[in-house]
PDB file of C-alpha atoms in Angstrom:
ATOM      1  CA  MET A   1     -10.613 -30.783 -27.655  1.00  0.00           C
ATOM      2  CA  ILE A   2     -14.409 -31.208 -28.080  1.00  0.00           C
ATOM      3  CA  GLN A   3     -16.122 -33.850 -30.172  1.00  0.00           C
ATOM      4  CA  MET A   4     -19.679 -35.006 -30.803  1.00  0.00           C
ATOM      5  CA  THR A   5     -20.419 -38.094 -32.889  1.00  0.00           C
ATOM      6  CA  ASN A   6     -23.929 -39.067 -33.996  1.00  0.00           C
ATOM      7  CA  ILE A   7     -25.573 -37.518 -30.939  1.00  0.00           C
ATOM      8  CA  VAL A   8     -29.318 -38.072 -30.566  1.00  0.00           C
ATOM      9  CA  LYS A   9     -31.370 -36.489 -27.791  1.00  0.00           C
ATOM     10  CA  ARG A  10     -35.078 -36.870 -27.104  1.00  0.00           C
ATOM     11  CA  PHE A  11     -37.462 -35.348 -24.604  1.00  0.00           C
ATOM     12  CA  GLY A  12     -40.384 -37.738 -24.458  1.00  0.00           C
ATOM     13  CA  ASP A  13     -41.598 -38.348 -28.003  1.00  0.00           C
ATOM     14  CA  LYS A  14     -39.808 -35.284 -29.377  1.00  0.00           C
ATOM     15  CA  THR A  15     -36.362 -35.690 -30.934  1.00  0.00           C
ATOM     16  CA  VAL A  16     -34.467 -32.446 -30.333  1.00  0.00           C
ATOM     17  CA  LEU A  17     -31.044 -33.498 -31.692  1.00  0.00           C
ATOM     18  CA  ARG A  18     -30.568 -35.760 -34.719  1.00  0.00           C
ATOM     19  CA  ASP A  19     -27.154 -37.306 -35.466  1.00  0.00           C
ATOM     20  CA  VAL A  20     -25.152 -34.222 -34.472  1.00  0.00           C
ATOM     21  CA  ASN A  21     -21.466 -34.362 -35.453  1.00  0.00           C
ATOM     22  CA  PHE A  22     -18.673 -31.792 -35.054  1.00  0.00           C
ATOM     23  CA  ASN A  23     -15.098 -31.376 -33.827  1.00  0.00           C
ATOM     24  CA  VAL A  24     -13.570 -28.390 -32.042  1.00  0.00           C
ATOM     25  CA  SER A  25      -9.791 -28.070 -32.046  1.00  0.00           C
ATOM     26  CA  GLN A  26      -7.710 -26.801 -29.150  1.00  0.00           C
ATOM     27  CA  GLN A  27      -7.419 -22.995 -28.949  1.00  0.00           C
ATOM     28  CA  GLU A  28     -10.277 -22.506 -31.416  1.00  0.00           C
ATOM     29  CA  ILE A  29     -13.405 -20.385 -31.201  1.00  0.00           C
ATOM     30  CA  PHE A  30     -16.290 -22.541 -32.381  1.00  0.00           C
ATOM     31  CA  GLY A  31     -19.677 -21.006 -33.027  1.00  0.00           C
ATOM     32  CA  LEU A  32     -22.978 -22.873 -32.902  1.00  0.00           C
ATOM     33  CA  LEU A  33     -25.619 -20.801 -34.672  1.00  0.00           C
ATOM     34  CA  GLY A  34     -29.328 -21.308 -34.881  1.00  0.00           C
ATOM     35  CA  PRO A  35     -32.744 -19.844 -34.114  1.00  0.00           C
ATOM     36  CA  SER A  36     -34.329 -20.173 -30.670  1.00  0.00           C
ATOM     37  CA  GLY A  37     -35.360 -23.745 -29.984  1.00  0.00           C
ATOM     38  CA  ALA A  38     -32.894 -25.274 -32.446  1.00  0.00           C
ATOM     39  CA  GLY A  39     -31.119 -27.253 -29.706  1.00  0.00           C
ATOM     40  CA  LYS A  40     -28.056 -25.091 -29.011  1.00  0.00           C
ATOM     41  CA  THR A  41     -28.378 -25.068 -25.217  1.00  0.00           C
ATOM     42  CA  THR A  42     -29.183 -28.785 -25.217  1.00  0.00           C
ATOM     43  CA  ILE A  43     -25.819 -29.448 -26.868  1.00  0.00           C
ATOM     44  CA  ILE A  44     -24.000 -27.417 -24.207  1.00  0.00           C
ATOM     45  CA  ASN A  45     -25.902 -29.244 -21.467  1.00  0.00           C
ATOM     46  CA  ILE A  46     -24.794 -32.587 -22.910  1.00  0.00           C
ATOM     47  CA  LEU A  47     -21.162 -31.514 -23.236  1.00  0.00           C
ATOM     48  CA  THR A  48     -21.151 -30.306 -19.617  1.00  0.00           C
ATOM     49  CA  ASN A  49     -22.755 -33.557 -18.388  1.00  0.00           C
ATOM     50  CA  GLN A  50     -26.046 -31.978 -17.385  1.00  0.00           C
ATOM     51  CA  LEU A  51     -27.967 -34.124 -19.882  1.00  0.00           C
ATOM     52  CA  THR A  52     -27.412 -37.630 -21.251  1.00  0.00           C
ATOM     53  CA  PRO A  53     -28.033 -38.362 -24.947  1.00  0.00           C
ATOM     54  CA  GLU A  54     -30.033 -41.371 -26.115  1.00  0.00           C
ATOM     55  CA  ASP A  55     -27.398 -42.282 -28.688  1.00  0.00           C
ATOM     56  CA  GLY A  56     -23.945 -41.241 -29.904  1.00  0.00           C
ATOM     57  CA  GLN A  57     -20.694 -40.320 -28.205  1.00  0.00           C
ATOM     58  CA  TYR A  58     -19.059 -37.108 -27.030  1.00  0.00           C
ATOM     59  CA  GLU A  59     -15.867 -36.074 -25.299  1.00  0.00           C
ATOM     60  CA  ILE A  60     -14.223 -32.937 -24.010  1.00  0.00           C
ATOM     61  CA  GLY A  61     -10.530 -32.599 -23.254  1.00  0.00           C
ATOM     62  CA  ALA A  62     -10.927 -30.850 -19.919  1.00  0.00           C
ATOM     63  CA  THR A  63     -12.105 -31.722 -16.426  1.00  0.00           C
ATOM     64  CA  SER A  64     -15.068 -29.985 -14.804  1.00  0.00           C
ATOM     65  CA  LYS A  65     -12.669 -27.713 -12.898  1.00  0.00           C
ATOM     66  CA  GLU A  66     -10.944 -26.793 -16.152  1.00  0.00           C
ATOM     67  CA  THR A  67     -14.238 -25.785 -17.752  1.00  0.00           C
ATOM     68  CA  GLY A  68     -15.968 -22.406 -17.653  1.00  0.00           C
ATOM     69  CA  LEU A  69     -19.692 -22.072 -18.259  1.00  0.00           C
ATOM     70  CA  MET A  70     -21.982 -19.115 -18.869  1.00  0.00           C
ATOM     71  CA  LEU A  71     -25.639 -19.933 -19.513  1.00  0.00           C
ATOM     72  CA  GLU A  72     -28.747 -17.799 -19.985  1.00  0.00           C
ATOM     73  CA  GLU A  73     -29.714 -18.413 -16.344  1.00  0.00           C
ATOM     74  CA  ASP A  74     -26.859 -16.669 -14.562  1.00  0.00           C
ATOM     75  CA  GLY A  75     -27.264 -18.332 -11.139  1.00  0.00           C
ATOM     76  CA  LEU A  76     -25.955 -15.247  -9.325  1.00  0.00           C
ATOM     77  CA  TYR A  77     -26.739 -14.476  -5.684  1.00  0.00           C
ATOM     78  CA  LYS A  78     -28.816 -11.313  -5.904  1.00  0.00           C
ATOM     79  CA  ARG A  79     -28.352 -10.196  -2.290  1.00  0.00           C
ATOM     80  CA  LEU A  80     -24.563 -10.366  -2.518  1.00  0.00           C
ATOM     81  CA  THR A  81     -22.298  -7.823  -4.162  1.00  0.00           C
ATOM     82  CA  THR A  82     -20.438  -8.538  -7.374  1.00  0.00           C
ATOM     83  CA  THR A  83     -17.213  -9.081  -5.417  1.00  0.00           C
ATOM     84  CA  GLN A  84     -18.889 -11.411  -2.926  1.00  0.00           C
ATOM     85  CA  ASN A  85     -20.325 -13.492  -5.767  1.00  0.00           C
ATOM     86  CA  LEU A  86     -16.909 -13.941  -7.340  1.00  0.00           C
ATOM     87  CA  ASN A  87     -15.232 -14.546  -3.967  1.00  0.00           C
ATOM     88  CA  LEU A  88     -17.538 -17.538  -3.437  1.00  0.00           C
ATOM     89  CA  PHE A  89     -16.563 -18.975  -6.795  1.00  0.00           C
ATOM     90  CA  ALA A  90     -12.870 -18.261  -6.178  1.00  0.00           C
ATOM     91  CA  GLY A  91     -13.094 -20.262  -2.958  1.00  0.00           C
ATOM     92  CA  ILE A  92     -14.672 -23.243  -4.711  1.00  0.00           C
ATOM     93  CA  TYR A  93     -11.982 -23.332  -7.401  1.00  0.00           C
ATOM     94  CA  GLY A  94      -9.035 -22.392  -5.205  1.00  0.00           C
ATOM     95  CA  VAL A  95      -8.396 -19.141  -7.057  1.00  0.00           C
ATOM     96  CA  ASP A  96      -6.508 -16.324  -5.342  1.00  0.00           C
ATOM     97  CA  LYS A  97      -9.138 -13.728  -4.428  1.00  0.00           C
ATOM     98  CA  ARG A  98      -6.867 -11.020  -5.791  1.00  0.00           C
ATOM     99  CA  GLU A  99      -7.962 -12.269  -9.218  1.00  0.00           C
ATOM    100  CA  VAL A 100     -11.544 -11.190  -8.503  1.00  0.00           C
ATOM    101  CA  GLN A 101     -10.909  -7.507  -9.153  1.00  0.00           C
ATOM    102  CA  LYS A 102      -9.048  -8.324 -12.359  1.00  0.00           C
ATOM    103  CA  ALA A 103     -12.002 -10.379 -13.567  1.00  0.00           C
ATOM    104  CA  LEU A 104     -14.443  -7.560 -12.783  1.00  0.00           C
ATOM    105  CA  GLU A 105     -12.274  -5.052 -14.629  1.00  0.00           C
ATOM    106  CA  SER A 106     -11.987  -7.353 -17.645  1.00  0.00           C
ATOM    107  CA  VAL A 107     -15.758  -7.132 -18.191  1.00  0.00           C
ATOM    108  CA  GLY A 108     -16.102  -3.440 -17.358  1.00  0.00           C
ATOM    109  CA  LEU A 109     -17.387  -3.859 -13.796  1.00  0.00           C
ATOM    110  CA  GLY A 110     -14.280  -2.703 -11.961  1.00  0.00           C
ATOM    111  CA  LYS A 111     -16.161   0.099 -10.206  1.00  0.00           C
ATOM    112  CA  GLU A 112     -19.123  -2.100  -9.223  1.00  0.00           C
ATOM    113  CA  GLY A 113     -17.371  -4.290  -6.648  1.00  0.00           C
ATOM    114  CA  LYS A 114     -19.646  -3.190  -3.800  1.00  0.00           C
ATOM    115  CA  THR A 115     -22.857  -3.169  -5.837  1.00  0.00           C
ATOM    116  CA  PRO A 116     -25.447  -5.849  -4.977  1.00  0.00           C
ATOM    117  CA  VAL A 117     -26.425  -8.000  -7.937  1.00  0.00           C
ATOM    118  CA  SER A 118     -30.054  -6.960  -7.405  1.00  0.00           C
ATOM    119  CA  LYS A 119     -29.055  -3.409  -8.394  1.00  0.00           C
ATOM    120  CA  LEU A 120     -27.421  -4.423 -11.672  1.00  0.00           C
ATOM    121  CA  SER A 121     -29.033  -4.195 -15.086  1.00  0.00           C
ATOM    122  CA  LYS A 122     -29.546  -7.364 -17.104  1.00  0.00           C
ATOM    123  CA  GLY A 123     -26.527  -6.573 -19.242  1.00  0.00           C
ATOM    124  CA  MET A 124     -24.342  -5.981 -16.178  1.00  0.00           C
ATOM    125  CA  ARG A 125     -25.464  -9.283 -14.647  1.00  0.00           C
ATOM    126  CA  GLN A 126     -24.553 -10.959 -17.916  1.00  0.00           C
ATOM    127  CA  ARG A 127     -21.070  -9.457 -17.742  1.00  0.00           C
ATOM    128  CA  LEU A 128     -20.705 -10.571 -14.135  1.00  0.00           C
ATOM    129  CA  ALA A 129     -21.651 -14.121 -15.126  1.00  0.00           C
ATOM    130  CA  LEU A 130     -18.958 -13.960 -17.807  1.00  0.00           C
ATOM    131  CA  ALA A 131     -16.397 -12.758 -15.254  1.00  0.00           C
ATOM    132  CA  ARG A 132     -17.293 -15.714 -13.056  1.00  0.00           C
ATOM    133  CA  SER A 133     -16.888 -18.143 -15.935  1.00  0.00           C
ATOM    134  CA  ILE A 134     -13.318 -16.990 -16.713  1.00  0.00           C
ATOM    135  CA  LEU A 135     -12.129 -16.382 -13.148  1.00  0.00           C
ATOM    136  CA  HIS A 136     -10.282 -19.717 -12.942  1.00  0.00           C
ATOM    137  CA  SER A 137      -8.672 -19.430 -16.414  1.00  0.00           C
ATOM    138  CA  PRO A 138     -10.501 -22.443 -17.904  1.00  0.00           C
ATOM    139  CA  LYS A 139      -9.081 -24.612 -20.678  1.00  0.00           C
ATOM    140  CA  VAL A 140     -12.551 -24.796 -22.275  1.00  0.00           C
ATOM    141  CA  LEU A 141     -15.128 -22.021 -22.055  1.00  0.00           C
ATOM    142  CA  PHE A 142     -18.810 -22.473 -22.952  1.00  0.00           C
ATOM    143  CA  LEU A 143     -20.710 -19.249 -23.656  1.00  0.00           C
ATOM    144  CA  ASP A 144     -24.436 -19.352 -24.383  1.00  0.00           C
ATOM    145  CA  GLU A 145     -25.240 -16.151 -26.322  1.00  0.00           C
ATOM    146  CA  PRO A 146     -22.789 -14.039 -24.285  1.00  0.00           C
ATOM    147  CA  THR A 147     -23.696 -10.687 -25.879  1.00  0.00           C
ATOM    148  CA  ALA A 148     -27.449 -11.125 -26.322  1.00  0.00           C
ATOM    149  CA  ALA A 149     -28.458  -8.371 -23.868  1.00  0.00           C
ATOM    150  CA  LEU A 150     -25.510  -6.036 -24.368  1.00  0.00           C
ATOM    151  CA  ASP A 151     -25.260  -2.722 -26.194  1.00  0.00           C
ATOM    152  CA  PRO A 152     -22.945  -2.664 -29.253  1.00  0.00           C
ATOM    153  CA  SER A 153     -20.063  -0.953 -27.450  1.00  0.00           C
ATOM    154  CA  THR A 154     -20.070  -3.407 -24.551  1.00  0.00           C
ATOM    155  CA  ALA A 155     -20.465  -6.327 -26.962  1.00  0.00           C
ATOM    156  CA  ARG A 156     -17.328  -5.228 -28.806  1.00  0.00           C
ATOM    157  CA  GLY A 157     -15.450  -5.228 -25.511  1.00  0.00           C
ATOM    158  CA  ILE A 158     -16.636  -8.769 -24.780  1.00  0.00           C
ATOM    159  CA  HIS A 159     -15.580  -9.839 -28.276  1.00  0.00           C
ATOM    160  CA  LYS A 160     -12.092  -8.479 -27.619  1.00  0.00           C
ATOM    161  CA  LEU A 161     -11.991 -10.365 -24.316  1.00  0.00           C
ATOM    162  CA  ILE A 162     -13.034 -13.642 -26.000  1.00  0.00           C
ATOM    163  CA  LEU A 163     -10.373 -13.250 -28.684  1.00  0.00           C
ATOM    164  CA  GLY A 164      -7.765 -12.574 -26.001  1.00  0.00           C
ATOM    165  CA  LEU A 165      -8.769 -15.728 -24.132  1.00  0.00           C
ATOM    166  CA  ARG A 166      -8.382 -17.741 -27.349  1.00  0.00           C
ATOM    167  CA  ASP A 167      -4.954 -16.233 -27.961  1.00  0.00           C
ATOM    168  CA  ARG A 168      -3.869 -17.254 -24.455  1.00  0.00           C
ATOM    169  CA  GLY A 169      -4.866 -20.871 -25.063  1.00  0.00           C
ATOM    170  CA  THR A 170      -8.552 -21.197 -24.158  1.00  0.00           C
ATOM    171  CA  THR A 171     -10.865 -23.188 -26.415  1.00  0.00           C
ATOM    172  CA  VAL A 172     -14.159 -21.276 -26.721  1.00  0.00           C
ATOM    173  CA  PHE A 173     -17.516 -22.824 -27.620  1.00  0.00           C
ATOM    174  CA  LEU A 174     -20.204 -20.195 -28.065  1.00  0.00           C
ATOM    175  CA  THR A 175     -23.791 -20.159 -29.224  1.00  0.00           C
ATOM    176  CA  THR A 176     -25.284 -17.198 -31.012  1.00  0.00           C
ATOM    177  CA  HIS A 177     -28.047 -16.287 -33.440  1.00  0.00           C
ATOM    178  CA  ASN A 178     -25.919 -13.448 -34.840  1.00  0.00           C
ATOM    179  CA  MET A 179     -24.083 -14.338 -38.059  1.00  0.00           C
ATOM    180  CA  GLU A 180     -22.065 -11.112 -37.959  1.00  0.00           C
ATOM    181  CA  GLU A 181     -20.797 -11.973 -34.469  1.00  0.00           C
ATOM    182  CA  ALA A 182     -19.832 -15.461 -35.625  1.00  0.00           C
ATOM    183  CA  VAL A 183     -17.942 -14.122 -38.655  1.00  0.00           C
ATOM    184  CA  GLY A 184     -16.000 -11.710 -36.443  1.00  0.00           C
ATOM    185  CA  LEU A 185     -15.089 -14.251 -33.768  1.00  0.00           C
ATOM    186  CA  CYS A 186     -15.203 -17.842 -34.923  1.00  0.00           C
ATOM    187  CA  ASP A 187     -12.675 -20.095 -36.604  1.00  0.00           C
ATOM    188  CA  GLN A 188     -15.377 -22.673 -37.399  1.00  0.00           C
ATOM    189  CA  VAL A 189     -19.163 -22.595 -37.175  1.00  0.00           C
ATOM    190  CA  ALA A 190     -22.024 -25.053 -37.360  1.00  0.00           C
ATOM    191  CA  LEU A 191     -25.571 -24.032 -38.273  1.00  0.00           C
ATOM    192  CA  LEU A 192     -28.185 -25.929 -36.293  1.00  0.00           C
ATOM    193  CA  TYR A 193     -31.763 -26.101 -37.514  1.00  0.00           C
ATOM    194  CA  GLN A 194     -34.496 -28.220 -35.899  1.00  0.00           C
ATOM    195  CA  GLY A 195     -31.897 -30.369 -34.161  1.00  0.00           C
ATOM    196  CA  GLU A 196     -29.704 -31.027 -37.197  1.00  0.00           C
ATOM    197  CA  ILE A 197     -26.401 -29.543 -38.347  1.00  0.00           C
ATOM    198  CA  VAL A 198     -27.228 -28.164 -41.789  1.00  0.00           C
ATOM    199  CA  GLU A 199     -23.933 -26.367 -42.485  1.00  0.00           C
ATOM    200  CA  TYR A 200     -20.460 -26.760 -40.971  1.00  0.00           C
ATOM    201  CA  GLY A 201     -17.191 -25.015 -41.836  1.00  0.00           C
ATOM    202  CA  SER A 202     -15.444 -21.663 -41.756  1.00  0.00           C
ATOM    203  CA  PRO A 203     -17.661 -18.573 -41.516  1.00  0.00           C
ATOM    204  CA  LYS A 204     -16.202 -17.237 -44.765  1.00  0.00           C
ATOM    205  CA  ALA A 205     -16.942 -20.423 -46.685  1.00  0.00           C
ATOM    206  CA  ILE A 206     -20.546 -20.520 -45.448  1.00  0.00           C
ATOM    207  CA  CYS A 207     -21.105 -16.823 -46.164  1.00  0.00           C
ATOM    208  CA  ASP A 208     -19.635 -17.173 -49.661  1.00  0.00           C
ATOM    209  CA  LYS A 209     -21.859 -20.169 -50.337  1.00  0.00           C
ATOM    210  CA  HIS A 210     -25.088 -18.443 -49.327  1.00  0.00           C
ATOM    211  CA  ASN A 211     -24.484 -14.829 -50.259  1.00  0.00           C
ATOM    212  CA  SER A 212     -23.496 -13.785 -53.764  1.00  0.00           C
ATOM    213  CA  TYR A 213     -23.026 -10.151 -52.652  1.00  0.00           C
ATOM    214  CA  LYS A 214     -20.088 -11.112 -50.373  1.00  0.00           C
ATOM    215  CA  THR A 215     -21.485  -9.326 -47.330  1.00  0.00           C
ATOM    216  CA  VAL A 216     -22.421 -10.927 -44.013  1.00  0.00           C
ATOM    217  CA  PRO A 217     -25.821 -12.549 -44.673  1.00  0.00           C
ATOM    218  CA  ASP A 218     -28.683 -12.486 -42.222  1.00  0.00           C
ATOM    219  CA  LEU A 219     -28.945 -15.825 -40.400  1.00  0.00           C
ATOM    220  CA  GLY A 220     -32.668 -16.064 -41.068  1.00  0.00           C
ATOM    221  CA  ALA A 221     -32.051 -15.585 -44.778  1.00  0.00           C
ATOM    222  CA  VAL A 222     -29.467 -18.371 -44.742  1.00  0.00           C
ATOM    223  CA  PHE A 223     -31.923 -20.771 -43.108  1.00  0.00           C
ATOM    224  CA  MET A 224     -34.629 -19.731 -45.553  1.00  0.00           C
ATOM    225  CA  LYS A 225     -32.322 -20.488 -48.460  1.00  0.00           C
ATOM    226  CA  MET A 226     -31.322 -23.890 -47.049  1.00  0.00           C
ATOM    227  CA  THR A 227     -34.719 -25.062 -45.896  1.00  0.00           C
ATOM    228  CA  GLY A 228     -37.249 -23.070 -47.868  1.00  0.00           C
ATOM    229  CA  VAL A 229     -38.842 -21.738 -44.660  1.00  0.00           C
ATOM    230  CA  THR A 230     -38.012 -18.824 -42.395  1.00  0.00           C
ATOM    231  CA  ALA A 231     -36.233 -19.371 -39.070  1.00  0.00           C
ATOM    232  CA  GLN A 232     -38.620 -18.733 -36.221  1.00  0.00           C
TER     233      GLN A 232
END
């Protein structure tokens, strides 16, 4: 469903991705883990045709209208209500506007339909951006740290939603810096460090390899073990 082969990306003299390779199967949750600045968002921007690599090939088995995207910059219209924001998106994608309320309820914003975005907390805006990204039932869903600003209870609800989407046929590509989140959600993960994939496989296999105590290791500790330096 998603493939990258020997991808190289530079910004000026700085190489930010070095020979990146991975495959994501249909109806799989794939996690891309790494510290801030590792290149995670750059990979999503390439896969969604917002950036062009200097070398390598990539493909995604879905059209732009079959793809959902949630990035750190939510792009919401602050003067409009939550419902009005989703109604605009529903119109663009030809989605029945009756689906808007369902999408709001799925992320715990069912009672906020008349609330302007400017009145929402950061976590609530993040949930609204997620509702927008799934409104048209995408075949492939890109989520850039979807629970970063959420409290644990809300994050668990979002995890349940993501798993449900996978079970209904959606392929999910998510970035996170949280190893525990990746273990709980992902079928396969890749660890990205300074633009390179340094580990790739099932979360269990990677955890077993780097943690003799058989608990979920801290991501920073994993990078320290692999590279000899701490993840910044």
